[in-house]
Coordinates of C-alpha atoms in Angstrom, one line a residue:
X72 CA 57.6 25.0 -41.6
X73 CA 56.3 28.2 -39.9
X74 CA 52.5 27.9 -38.1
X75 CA 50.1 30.6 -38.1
X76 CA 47.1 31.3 -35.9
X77 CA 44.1 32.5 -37.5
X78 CA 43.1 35.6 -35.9
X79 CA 39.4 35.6 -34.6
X80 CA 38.2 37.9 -37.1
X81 CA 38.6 35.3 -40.1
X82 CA 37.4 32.5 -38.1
X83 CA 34.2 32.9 -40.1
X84 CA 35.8 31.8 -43.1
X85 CA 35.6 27.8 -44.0
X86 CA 38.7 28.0 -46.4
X87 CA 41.1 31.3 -47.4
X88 CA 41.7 30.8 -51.0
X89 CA 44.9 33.1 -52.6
X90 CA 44.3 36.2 -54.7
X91 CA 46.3 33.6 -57.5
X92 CA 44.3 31.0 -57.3
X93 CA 41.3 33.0 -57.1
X94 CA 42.2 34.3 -60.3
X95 CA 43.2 31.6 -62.2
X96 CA 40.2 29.2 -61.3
X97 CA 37.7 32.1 -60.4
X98 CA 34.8 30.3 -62.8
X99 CA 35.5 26.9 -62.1
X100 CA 35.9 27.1 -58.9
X101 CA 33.7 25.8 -55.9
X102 CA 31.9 28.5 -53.4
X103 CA 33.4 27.3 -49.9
X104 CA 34.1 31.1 -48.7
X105 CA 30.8 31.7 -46.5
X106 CA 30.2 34.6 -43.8
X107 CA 28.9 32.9 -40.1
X108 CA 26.2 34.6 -38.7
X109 CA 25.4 33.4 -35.3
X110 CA 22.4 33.4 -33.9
X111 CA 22.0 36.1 -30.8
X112 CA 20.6 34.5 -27.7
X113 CA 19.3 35.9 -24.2
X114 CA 22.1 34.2 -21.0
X115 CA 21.1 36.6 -18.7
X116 CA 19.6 33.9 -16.0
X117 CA 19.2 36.4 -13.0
X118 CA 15.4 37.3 -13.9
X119 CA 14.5 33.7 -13.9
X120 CA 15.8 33.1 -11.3
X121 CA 14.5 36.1 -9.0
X122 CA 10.7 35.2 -10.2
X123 CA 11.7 31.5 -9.2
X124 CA 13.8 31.0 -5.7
X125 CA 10.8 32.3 -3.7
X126 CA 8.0 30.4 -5.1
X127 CA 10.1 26.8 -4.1
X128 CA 9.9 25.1 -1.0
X129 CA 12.0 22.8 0.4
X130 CA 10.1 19.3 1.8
X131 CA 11.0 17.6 4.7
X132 CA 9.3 14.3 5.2
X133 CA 9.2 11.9 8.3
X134 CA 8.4 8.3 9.3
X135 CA 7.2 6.7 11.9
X136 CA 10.2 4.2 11.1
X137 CA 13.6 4.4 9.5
X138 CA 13.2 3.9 6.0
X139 CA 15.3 3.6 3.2
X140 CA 14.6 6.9 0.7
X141 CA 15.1 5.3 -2.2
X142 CA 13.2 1.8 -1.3
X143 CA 15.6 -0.3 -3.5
X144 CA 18.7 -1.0 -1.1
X145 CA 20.0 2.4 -1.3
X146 CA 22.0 1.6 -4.7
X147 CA 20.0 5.0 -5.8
X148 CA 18.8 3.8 -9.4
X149 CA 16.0 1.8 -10.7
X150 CA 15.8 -2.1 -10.8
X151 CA 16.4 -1.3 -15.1
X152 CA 18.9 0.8 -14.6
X153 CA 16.9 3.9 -16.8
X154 CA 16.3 6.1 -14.6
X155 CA 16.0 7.6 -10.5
X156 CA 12.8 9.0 -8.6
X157 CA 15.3 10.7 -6.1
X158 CA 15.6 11.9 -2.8
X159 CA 17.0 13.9 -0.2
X160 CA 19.9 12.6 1.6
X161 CA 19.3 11.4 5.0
X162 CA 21.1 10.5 8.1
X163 CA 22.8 7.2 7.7
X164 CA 24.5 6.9 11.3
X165 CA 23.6 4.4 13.1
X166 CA 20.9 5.1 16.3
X167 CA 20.8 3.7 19.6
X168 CA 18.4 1.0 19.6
X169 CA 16.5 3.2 22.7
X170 CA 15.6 5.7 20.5
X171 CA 14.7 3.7 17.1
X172 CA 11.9 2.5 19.1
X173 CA 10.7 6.2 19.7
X174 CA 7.5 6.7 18.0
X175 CA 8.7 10.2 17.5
X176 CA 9.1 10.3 13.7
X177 CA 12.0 10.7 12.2
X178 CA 13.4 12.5 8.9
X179 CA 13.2 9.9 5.9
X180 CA 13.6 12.1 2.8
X181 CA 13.9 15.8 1.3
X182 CA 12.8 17.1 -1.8
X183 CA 10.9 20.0 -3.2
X184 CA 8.1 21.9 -4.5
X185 CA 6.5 24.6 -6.0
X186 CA 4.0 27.4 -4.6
X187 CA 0.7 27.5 -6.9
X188 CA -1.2 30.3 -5.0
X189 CA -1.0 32.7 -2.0
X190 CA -2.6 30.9 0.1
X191 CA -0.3 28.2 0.3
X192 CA -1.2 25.5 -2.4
X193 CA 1.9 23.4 -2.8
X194 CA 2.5 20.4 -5.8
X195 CA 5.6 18.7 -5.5
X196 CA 5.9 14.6 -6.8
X197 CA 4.2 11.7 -5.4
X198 CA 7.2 10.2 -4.2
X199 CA 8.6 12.9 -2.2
X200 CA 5.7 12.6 0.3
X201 CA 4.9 9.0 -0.6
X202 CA 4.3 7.4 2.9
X203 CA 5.3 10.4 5.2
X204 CA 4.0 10.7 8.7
X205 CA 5.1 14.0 8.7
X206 CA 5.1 16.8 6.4
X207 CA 8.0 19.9 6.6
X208 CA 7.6 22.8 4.7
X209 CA 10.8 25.1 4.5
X210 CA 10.2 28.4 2.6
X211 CA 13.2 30.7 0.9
X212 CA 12.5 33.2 4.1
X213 CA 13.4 29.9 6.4
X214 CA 9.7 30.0 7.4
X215 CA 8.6 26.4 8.4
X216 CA 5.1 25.2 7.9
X217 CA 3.8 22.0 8.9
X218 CA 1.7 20.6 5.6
X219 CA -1.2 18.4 4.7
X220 CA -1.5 16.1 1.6
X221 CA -4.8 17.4 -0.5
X222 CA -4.0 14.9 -2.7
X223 CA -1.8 11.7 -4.8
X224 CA -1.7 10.7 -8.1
X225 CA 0.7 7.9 -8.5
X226 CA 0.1 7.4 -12.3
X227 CA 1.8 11.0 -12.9
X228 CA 3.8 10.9 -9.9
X229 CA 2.5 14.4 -8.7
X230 CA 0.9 15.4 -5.0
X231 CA -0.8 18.5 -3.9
X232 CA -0.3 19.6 -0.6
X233 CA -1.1 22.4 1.4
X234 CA 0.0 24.7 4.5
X235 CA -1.6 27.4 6.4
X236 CA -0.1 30.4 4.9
X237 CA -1.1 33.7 3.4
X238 CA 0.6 35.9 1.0
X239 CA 2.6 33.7 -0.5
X240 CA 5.0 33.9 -3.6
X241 CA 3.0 31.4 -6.3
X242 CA 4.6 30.5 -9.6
X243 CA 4.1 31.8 -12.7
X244 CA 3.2 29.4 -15.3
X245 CA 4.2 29.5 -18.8
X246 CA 3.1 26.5 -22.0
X247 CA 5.3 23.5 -22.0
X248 CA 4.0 22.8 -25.2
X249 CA 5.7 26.3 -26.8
X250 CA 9.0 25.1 -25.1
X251 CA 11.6 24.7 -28.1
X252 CA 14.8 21.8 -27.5
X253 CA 17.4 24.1 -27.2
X254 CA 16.3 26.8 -25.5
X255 CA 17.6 27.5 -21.8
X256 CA 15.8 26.6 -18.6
X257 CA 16.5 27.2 -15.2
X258 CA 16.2 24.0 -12.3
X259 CA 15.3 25.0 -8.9
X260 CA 15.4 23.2 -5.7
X261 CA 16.9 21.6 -2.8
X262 CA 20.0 19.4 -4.2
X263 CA 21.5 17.7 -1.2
X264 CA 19.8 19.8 1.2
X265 CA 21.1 23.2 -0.9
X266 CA 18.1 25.5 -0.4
X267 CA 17.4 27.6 -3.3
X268 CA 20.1 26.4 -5.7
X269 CA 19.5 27.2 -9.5
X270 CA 21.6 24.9 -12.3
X271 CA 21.3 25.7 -16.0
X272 CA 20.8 24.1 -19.0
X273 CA 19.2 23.3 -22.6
X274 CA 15.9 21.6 -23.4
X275 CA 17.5 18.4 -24.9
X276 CA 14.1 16.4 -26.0
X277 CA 10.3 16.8 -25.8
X278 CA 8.0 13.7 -25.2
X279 CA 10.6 11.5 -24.0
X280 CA 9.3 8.2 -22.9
X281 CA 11.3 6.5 -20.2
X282 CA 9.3 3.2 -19.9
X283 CA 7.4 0.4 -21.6
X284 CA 3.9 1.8 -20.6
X285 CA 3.5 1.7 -24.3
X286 CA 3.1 -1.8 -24.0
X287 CA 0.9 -2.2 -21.4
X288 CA -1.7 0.4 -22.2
X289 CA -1.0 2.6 -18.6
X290 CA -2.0 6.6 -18.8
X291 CA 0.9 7.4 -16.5
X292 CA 3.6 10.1 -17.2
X293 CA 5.3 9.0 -21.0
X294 CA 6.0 12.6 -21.9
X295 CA 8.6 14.1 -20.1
X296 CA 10.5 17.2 -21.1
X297 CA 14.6 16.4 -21.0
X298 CA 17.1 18.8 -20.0
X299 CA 20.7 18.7 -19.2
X300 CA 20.0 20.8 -16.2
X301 CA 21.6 19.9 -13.5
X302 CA 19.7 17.8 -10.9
X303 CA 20.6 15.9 -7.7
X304 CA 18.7 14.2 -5.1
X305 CA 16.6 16.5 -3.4
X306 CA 15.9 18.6 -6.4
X307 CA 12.9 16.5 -6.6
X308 CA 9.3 18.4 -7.1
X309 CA 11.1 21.3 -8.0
X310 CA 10.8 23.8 -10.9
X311 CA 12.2 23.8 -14.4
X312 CA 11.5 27.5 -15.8
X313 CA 12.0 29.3 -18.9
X314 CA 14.0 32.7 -19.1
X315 CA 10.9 34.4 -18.0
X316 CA 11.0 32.7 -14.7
X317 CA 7.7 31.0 -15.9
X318 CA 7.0 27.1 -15.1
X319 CA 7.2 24.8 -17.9
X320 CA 8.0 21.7 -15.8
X321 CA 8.1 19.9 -12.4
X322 CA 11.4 18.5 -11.9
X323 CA 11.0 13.9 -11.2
X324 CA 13.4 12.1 -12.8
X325 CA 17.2 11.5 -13.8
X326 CA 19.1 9.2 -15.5
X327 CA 21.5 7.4 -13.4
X328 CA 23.6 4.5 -12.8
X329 CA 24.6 6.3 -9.6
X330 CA 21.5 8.2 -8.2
X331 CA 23.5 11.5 -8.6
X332 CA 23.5 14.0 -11.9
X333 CA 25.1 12.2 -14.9
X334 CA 23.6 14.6 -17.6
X335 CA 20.2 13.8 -18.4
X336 CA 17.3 15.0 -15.8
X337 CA 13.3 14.9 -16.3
X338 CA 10.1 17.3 -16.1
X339 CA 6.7 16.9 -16.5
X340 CA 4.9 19.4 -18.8
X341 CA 3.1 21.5 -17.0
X342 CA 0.2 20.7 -19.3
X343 CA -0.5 17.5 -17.1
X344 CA 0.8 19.5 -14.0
X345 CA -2.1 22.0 -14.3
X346 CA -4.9 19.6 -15.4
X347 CA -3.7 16.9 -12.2
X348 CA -3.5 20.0 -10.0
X349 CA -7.1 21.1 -10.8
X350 CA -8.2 17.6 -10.4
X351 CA -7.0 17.2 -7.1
X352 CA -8.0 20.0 -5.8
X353 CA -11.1 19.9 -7.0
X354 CA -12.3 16.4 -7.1
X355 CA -9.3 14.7 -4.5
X356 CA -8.5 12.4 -7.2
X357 CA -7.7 12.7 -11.2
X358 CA -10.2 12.5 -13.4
X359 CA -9.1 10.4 -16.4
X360 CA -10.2 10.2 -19.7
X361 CA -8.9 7.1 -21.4
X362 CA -9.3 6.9 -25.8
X363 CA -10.3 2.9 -25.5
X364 CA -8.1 1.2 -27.9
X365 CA -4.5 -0.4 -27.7
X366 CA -2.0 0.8 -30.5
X367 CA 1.3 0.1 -31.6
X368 CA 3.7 3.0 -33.2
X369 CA 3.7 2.8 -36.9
X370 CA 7.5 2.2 -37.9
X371 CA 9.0 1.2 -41.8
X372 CA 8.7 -2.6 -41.1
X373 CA 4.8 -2.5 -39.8
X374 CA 4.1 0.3 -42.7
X375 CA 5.7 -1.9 -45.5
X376 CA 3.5 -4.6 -44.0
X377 CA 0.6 -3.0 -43.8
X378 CA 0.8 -1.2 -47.3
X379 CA 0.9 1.9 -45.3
X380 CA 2.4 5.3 -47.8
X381 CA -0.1 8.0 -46.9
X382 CA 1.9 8.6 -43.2
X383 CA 5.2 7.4 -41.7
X384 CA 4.2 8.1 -38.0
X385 CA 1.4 7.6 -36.0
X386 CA -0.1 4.9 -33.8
X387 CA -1.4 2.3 -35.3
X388 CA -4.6 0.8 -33.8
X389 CA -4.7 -2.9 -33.1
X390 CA -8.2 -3.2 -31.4
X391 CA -10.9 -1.2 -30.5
X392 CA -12.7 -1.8 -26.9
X393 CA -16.3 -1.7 -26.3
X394 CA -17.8 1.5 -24.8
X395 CA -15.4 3.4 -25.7
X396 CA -14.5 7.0 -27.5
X397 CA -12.7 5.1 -30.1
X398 CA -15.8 2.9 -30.5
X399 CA -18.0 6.1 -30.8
X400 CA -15.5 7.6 -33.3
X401 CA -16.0 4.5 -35.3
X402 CA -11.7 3.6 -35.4
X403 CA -11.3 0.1 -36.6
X404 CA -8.2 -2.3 -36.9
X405 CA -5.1 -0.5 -38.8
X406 CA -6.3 2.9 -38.6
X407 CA -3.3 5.4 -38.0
X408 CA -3.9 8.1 -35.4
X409 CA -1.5 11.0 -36.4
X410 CA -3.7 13.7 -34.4
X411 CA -5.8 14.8 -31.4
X412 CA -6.9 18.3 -31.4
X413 CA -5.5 19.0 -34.4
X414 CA -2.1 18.5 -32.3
X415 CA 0.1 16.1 -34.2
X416 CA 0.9 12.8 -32.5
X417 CA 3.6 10.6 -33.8
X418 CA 4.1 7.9 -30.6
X419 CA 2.6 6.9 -27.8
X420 CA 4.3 9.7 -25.6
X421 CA 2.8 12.2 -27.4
X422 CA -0.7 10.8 -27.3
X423 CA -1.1 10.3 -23.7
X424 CA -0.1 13.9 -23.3
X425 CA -2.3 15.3 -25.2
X426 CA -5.3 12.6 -22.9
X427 CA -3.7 13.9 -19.9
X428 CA -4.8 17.0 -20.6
X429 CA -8.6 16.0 -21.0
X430 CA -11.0 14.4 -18.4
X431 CA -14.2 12.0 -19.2
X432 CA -17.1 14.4 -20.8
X433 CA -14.9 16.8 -22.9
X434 CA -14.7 16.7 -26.6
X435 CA -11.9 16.2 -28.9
X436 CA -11.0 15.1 -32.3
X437 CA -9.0 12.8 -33.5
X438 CA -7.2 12.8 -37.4
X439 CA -6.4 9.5 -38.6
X440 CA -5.8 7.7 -42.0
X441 CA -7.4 4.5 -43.1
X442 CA -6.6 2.6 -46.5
X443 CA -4.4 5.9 -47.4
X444 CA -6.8 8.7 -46.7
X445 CA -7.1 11.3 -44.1
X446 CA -10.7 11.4 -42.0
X447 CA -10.9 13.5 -38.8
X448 CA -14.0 12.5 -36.6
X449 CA -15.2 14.4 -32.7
X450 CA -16.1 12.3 -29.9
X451 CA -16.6 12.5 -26.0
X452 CA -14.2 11.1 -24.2
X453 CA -15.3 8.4 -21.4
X454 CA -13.3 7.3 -18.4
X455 CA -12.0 3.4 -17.6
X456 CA -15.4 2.2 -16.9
X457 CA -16.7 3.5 -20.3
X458 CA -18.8 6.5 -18.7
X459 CA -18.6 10.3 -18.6
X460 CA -19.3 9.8 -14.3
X461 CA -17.1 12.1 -12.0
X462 CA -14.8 9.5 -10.4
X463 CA -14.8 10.1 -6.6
X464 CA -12.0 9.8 -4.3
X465 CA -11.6 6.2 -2.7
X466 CA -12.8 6.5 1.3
X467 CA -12.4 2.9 3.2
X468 CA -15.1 4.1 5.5
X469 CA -17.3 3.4 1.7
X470 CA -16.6 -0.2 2.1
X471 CA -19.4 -0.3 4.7
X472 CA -18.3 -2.0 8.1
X473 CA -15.8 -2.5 10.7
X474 CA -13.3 -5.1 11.8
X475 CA -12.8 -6.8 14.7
X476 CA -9.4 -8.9 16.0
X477 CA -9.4 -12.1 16.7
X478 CA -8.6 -14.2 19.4
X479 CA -5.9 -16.6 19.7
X480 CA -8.4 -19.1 20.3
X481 CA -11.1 -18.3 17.9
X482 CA -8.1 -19.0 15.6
X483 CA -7.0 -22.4 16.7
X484 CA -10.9 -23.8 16.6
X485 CA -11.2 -22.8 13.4
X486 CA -8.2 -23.8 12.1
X487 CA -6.8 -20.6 10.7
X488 CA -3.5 -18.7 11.2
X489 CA -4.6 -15.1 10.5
X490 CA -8.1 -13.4 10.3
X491 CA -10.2 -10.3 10.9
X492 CA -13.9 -10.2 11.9
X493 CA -16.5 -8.2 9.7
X494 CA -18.6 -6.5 12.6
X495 CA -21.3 -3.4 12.1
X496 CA -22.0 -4.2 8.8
X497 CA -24.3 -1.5 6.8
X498 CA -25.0 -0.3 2.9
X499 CA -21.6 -0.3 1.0
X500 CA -19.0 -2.3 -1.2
X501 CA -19.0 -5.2 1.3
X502 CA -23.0 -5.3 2.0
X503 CA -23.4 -5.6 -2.1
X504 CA -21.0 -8.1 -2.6
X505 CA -23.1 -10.2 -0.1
X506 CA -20.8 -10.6 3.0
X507 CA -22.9 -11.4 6.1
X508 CA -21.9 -9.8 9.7
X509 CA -19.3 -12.1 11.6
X510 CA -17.5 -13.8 8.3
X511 CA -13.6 -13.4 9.1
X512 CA -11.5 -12.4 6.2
X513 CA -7.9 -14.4 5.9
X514 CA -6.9 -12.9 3.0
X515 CA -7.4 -10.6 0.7
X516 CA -5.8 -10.7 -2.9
X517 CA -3.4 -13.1 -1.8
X518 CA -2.1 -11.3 1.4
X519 CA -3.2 -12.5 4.9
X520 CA -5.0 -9.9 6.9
X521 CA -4.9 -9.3 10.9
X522 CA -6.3 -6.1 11.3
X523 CA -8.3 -3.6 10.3
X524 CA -4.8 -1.7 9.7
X525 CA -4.0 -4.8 7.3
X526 CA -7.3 -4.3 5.6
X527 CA -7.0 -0.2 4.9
X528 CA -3.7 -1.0 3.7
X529 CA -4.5 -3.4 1.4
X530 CA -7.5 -0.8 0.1
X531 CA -5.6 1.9 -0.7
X532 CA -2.9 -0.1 -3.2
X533 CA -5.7 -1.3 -4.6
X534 CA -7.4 2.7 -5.0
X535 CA -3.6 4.0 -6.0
X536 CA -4.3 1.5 -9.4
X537 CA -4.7 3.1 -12.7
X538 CA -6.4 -0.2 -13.8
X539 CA -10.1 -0.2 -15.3
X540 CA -11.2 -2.4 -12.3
X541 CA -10.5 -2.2 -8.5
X542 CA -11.3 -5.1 -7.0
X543 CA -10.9 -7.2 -3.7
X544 CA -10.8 -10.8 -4.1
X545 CA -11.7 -11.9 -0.8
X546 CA -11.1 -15.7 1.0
X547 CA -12.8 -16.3 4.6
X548 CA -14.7 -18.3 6.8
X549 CA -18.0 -18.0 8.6
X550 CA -18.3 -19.4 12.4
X551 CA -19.8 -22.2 11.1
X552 CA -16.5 -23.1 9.3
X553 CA -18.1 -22.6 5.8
X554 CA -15.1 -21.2 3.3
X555 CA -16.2 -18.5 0.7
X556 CA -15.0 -16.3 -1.5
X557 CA -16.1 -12.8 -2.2
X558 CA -15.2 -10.5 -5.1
X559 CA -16.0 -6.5 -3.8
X560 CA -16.3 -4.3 -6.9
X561 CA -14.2 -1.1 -5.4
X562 CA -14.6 0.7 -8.5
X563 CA -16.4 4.8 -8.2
X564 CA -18.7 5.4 -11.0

């Protein structure tokens, strides 16, 4: 039996039919002869990547200690195996035990960012800089700057930074919310310690969700842009940018079994970038606006359940909270949210997105159904403590005293193990919550305190919360050797 190729030029063709069959069946016969038309599309990456290399940094970051970079044993992936917050690599030989005890600090991590304006505004993530001592900025012209945090936002996983620069090369940024799946982006960072490398790829999903937050009700990031871009560790707070060489994304996540590229990676939209950005530089903290009700995503089962046929996605609310926008907008039990802003929303990815984007005080409104018909209602949105107040950054020096360390025998004749003293007491959290001058603190939420360093500590994990209250539950003794217990309201209205 011979074999023939088909040439090219009649690839096109789904099935060659013979002049004698076509002429004996020509009525009859089905229509499989079709003409492919591809669709023409732009590969040309070196625009992009011109308006791109120069606008991101690379990050250096040091600790006073040695630290593990990816704080979970070095195995490089989550404790649920999903997905990586990555970093650079980092010097794994072992020191001298001389200099380990140097206080000099010492390179931790590497990662990247992305130059907002000339005068050297930086955002990169949260967990690049995440406990650094030390901030190294390395620009494409192997300038180095040293930089200072502006501001952290843990909930998004995005920092601002800064150095003392001038005419610098800021990014262009473009609408992640025009970004189509399937069209081709650019990555840009510092993969391994690879200034200025650029991988390619596709936009493989929009609003991908990569946790439970769903669940739990957290505003954190649930709406990242996939790509099969490649991404490594150290590409981390880099740029993800369309053919135009415009931002679209900030590069934060992959998914790994291995901490290294295995063909999913993760932005967020710069439609929370820009709105976190402005916070922080603005306010030193994100201002948050919050709906105030917990829903669930309408699927077939719930639908059928609830005799739901006007809508087959949406969230459907389970309960409204007091004080709330939803409250305001008068949204009761089994109502089904398919829109905010007229922007549809059909799962809970999508509808913190589109709350990212808004702080307490603005206006929006939200379509839902209710028994089978569409309403659409406006509201102003209110933050977690059901006001439109400008939430202010958390200071420790607000809590309104000092601390003093005790003695080894102030300790044994009271009977504790651990303890700080509260000394120079004046107006603030601690003054209102009724602690007295000279009461010593032995723990606080559970963790034993020795210092004021102990204390501060403890204050800002409580500050980095995106819970609706911040509070110190505090257990102590007075010299007397009374025991109380103090709850201090941390929370900025």
């Amino acid at each position: 039996m011979k074999r023939y190729s088909i040439p090219a030029t009649l690839a096109a063709l789904a099935i060659l039919v013979s002049p004698a069959c076509a002429d004996n069946h020509a009525e009859n016969a089905p229509q499989f002869i079709r003409t492919a038309s591809a669709a023409s599309f732009e590969t040309d990456f070196t625009v992009a990547a011109e308006n791109t290399v120069n606008a991101v940094v690379c990050i250096k970051s040091y600790t006073n200690q040695r630290q593990n970079p990816y704080g979970n044993g070095g195995g490089g992936y989550d404790p649920f195996g999903m997905f990586d917050f990555f970093f650079g690599p980092q010097e794994r030989q072992q020191q001298p035990r001389q200099q380990q005890r140097n206080s000099e600090p010492v390179q931790s991590g590497l990662g990247s960012g992305v130059i907002l304006s000339e005068d050297g505004y930086i955002v990169t993530n949260n967990h690049v800089i995440d406990g650094a001592a030390k901030l190294e900025v390395l620009l494409n012209d192997n300038s180095t700057y040293e930089a200072k945090i502006i501001g952290t936002d843990e909930a998004t996983d995005l920092a601002l930074i800064k150095i003392d620069a001038e005419k610098l090369t800021p990014i262009t940024f473009g609408d992640s919310e025009t970004v189509k799946i399937g069209e081709w982006v650019l990555a840009v960072g510092n993969p391994f310690g690879f200034n200025s490398t650029v991988t390619a790829g596709i936009v493989s999903a929009k609003a991908r969700s990569l946790s439970q937050n769903s669940r739990s009700g957290k505003m954190g990031i649930e709406s990242f842009i996939q790509t099969d871009a490649a991404l490594n560790p150290g590409n981390s707070g880099g740029a993800l940018v369309n053919l135009k060489g415009e931002l679209i994304g900030i590069n934060s996540a992959i998914y790994s079994n291995t901490g290294s590229y295995s063909g999913f990676s993760f932005a967020i939209p710069t439609t929370i970038v820009k709105k976190v950005m402005t916070d922080l530089r603005q306010y030193g903290t994100v201002q948050r606006a919050v709906l105030g009700c917990t829903v669930t995503e309408l699927d077939a089962k719930i639908a059928k359940d609830k005799g739901i046929t006007a809508v087959k996605a949406g969230l459907l609310v389970m309960d409204v909270n007091d004080r709330s926008t939803a409250k305001e907008l008068g949204l009761m039990e089994n109502d089904v949210i398919t829109a905010i802003n007229n922007v549809e929303v059909h799962n809970f990815a999508q509808l913190v997105e589109q709350l990212n984007k808004f702080r307490p005080g603005d206006q929006i409104t939200v379509t839902y159904y209710r028994d089978n018909k569409k309403a659409t209602k406006s509201g102003t949105l209110r933050n977690n403590q059901g006001n439109t107040s400008i939430t202010k950054k958390g200071d420790f020096s607000e809590i309104g005293c000092a601390f003093m360390k005790l003695g080894e025998e102030t300790k044994r004749n009271l009977g504790i193990s651990s303890g700080v003293k509260v000394t120079g007491l004046k107006k603030g959290a601690f003054s209102d919550a009724g602690i007295k001058d000279g009461f010593i603190i032995t723990d606080i939420n559970g963790k034993r305190v020795n210092n004021s360093d102990d204390v501060e500590m403890i204050y800002n994990q409580i500050m980095k919360t995106d819970g609706d209250d911040k509070v110190m539950f505090i257990t102590g003794i007075y010299p007397t050797g009374k025991k109380y217990y103090y709850a201090v309201n941390l929370s900025q209205e």
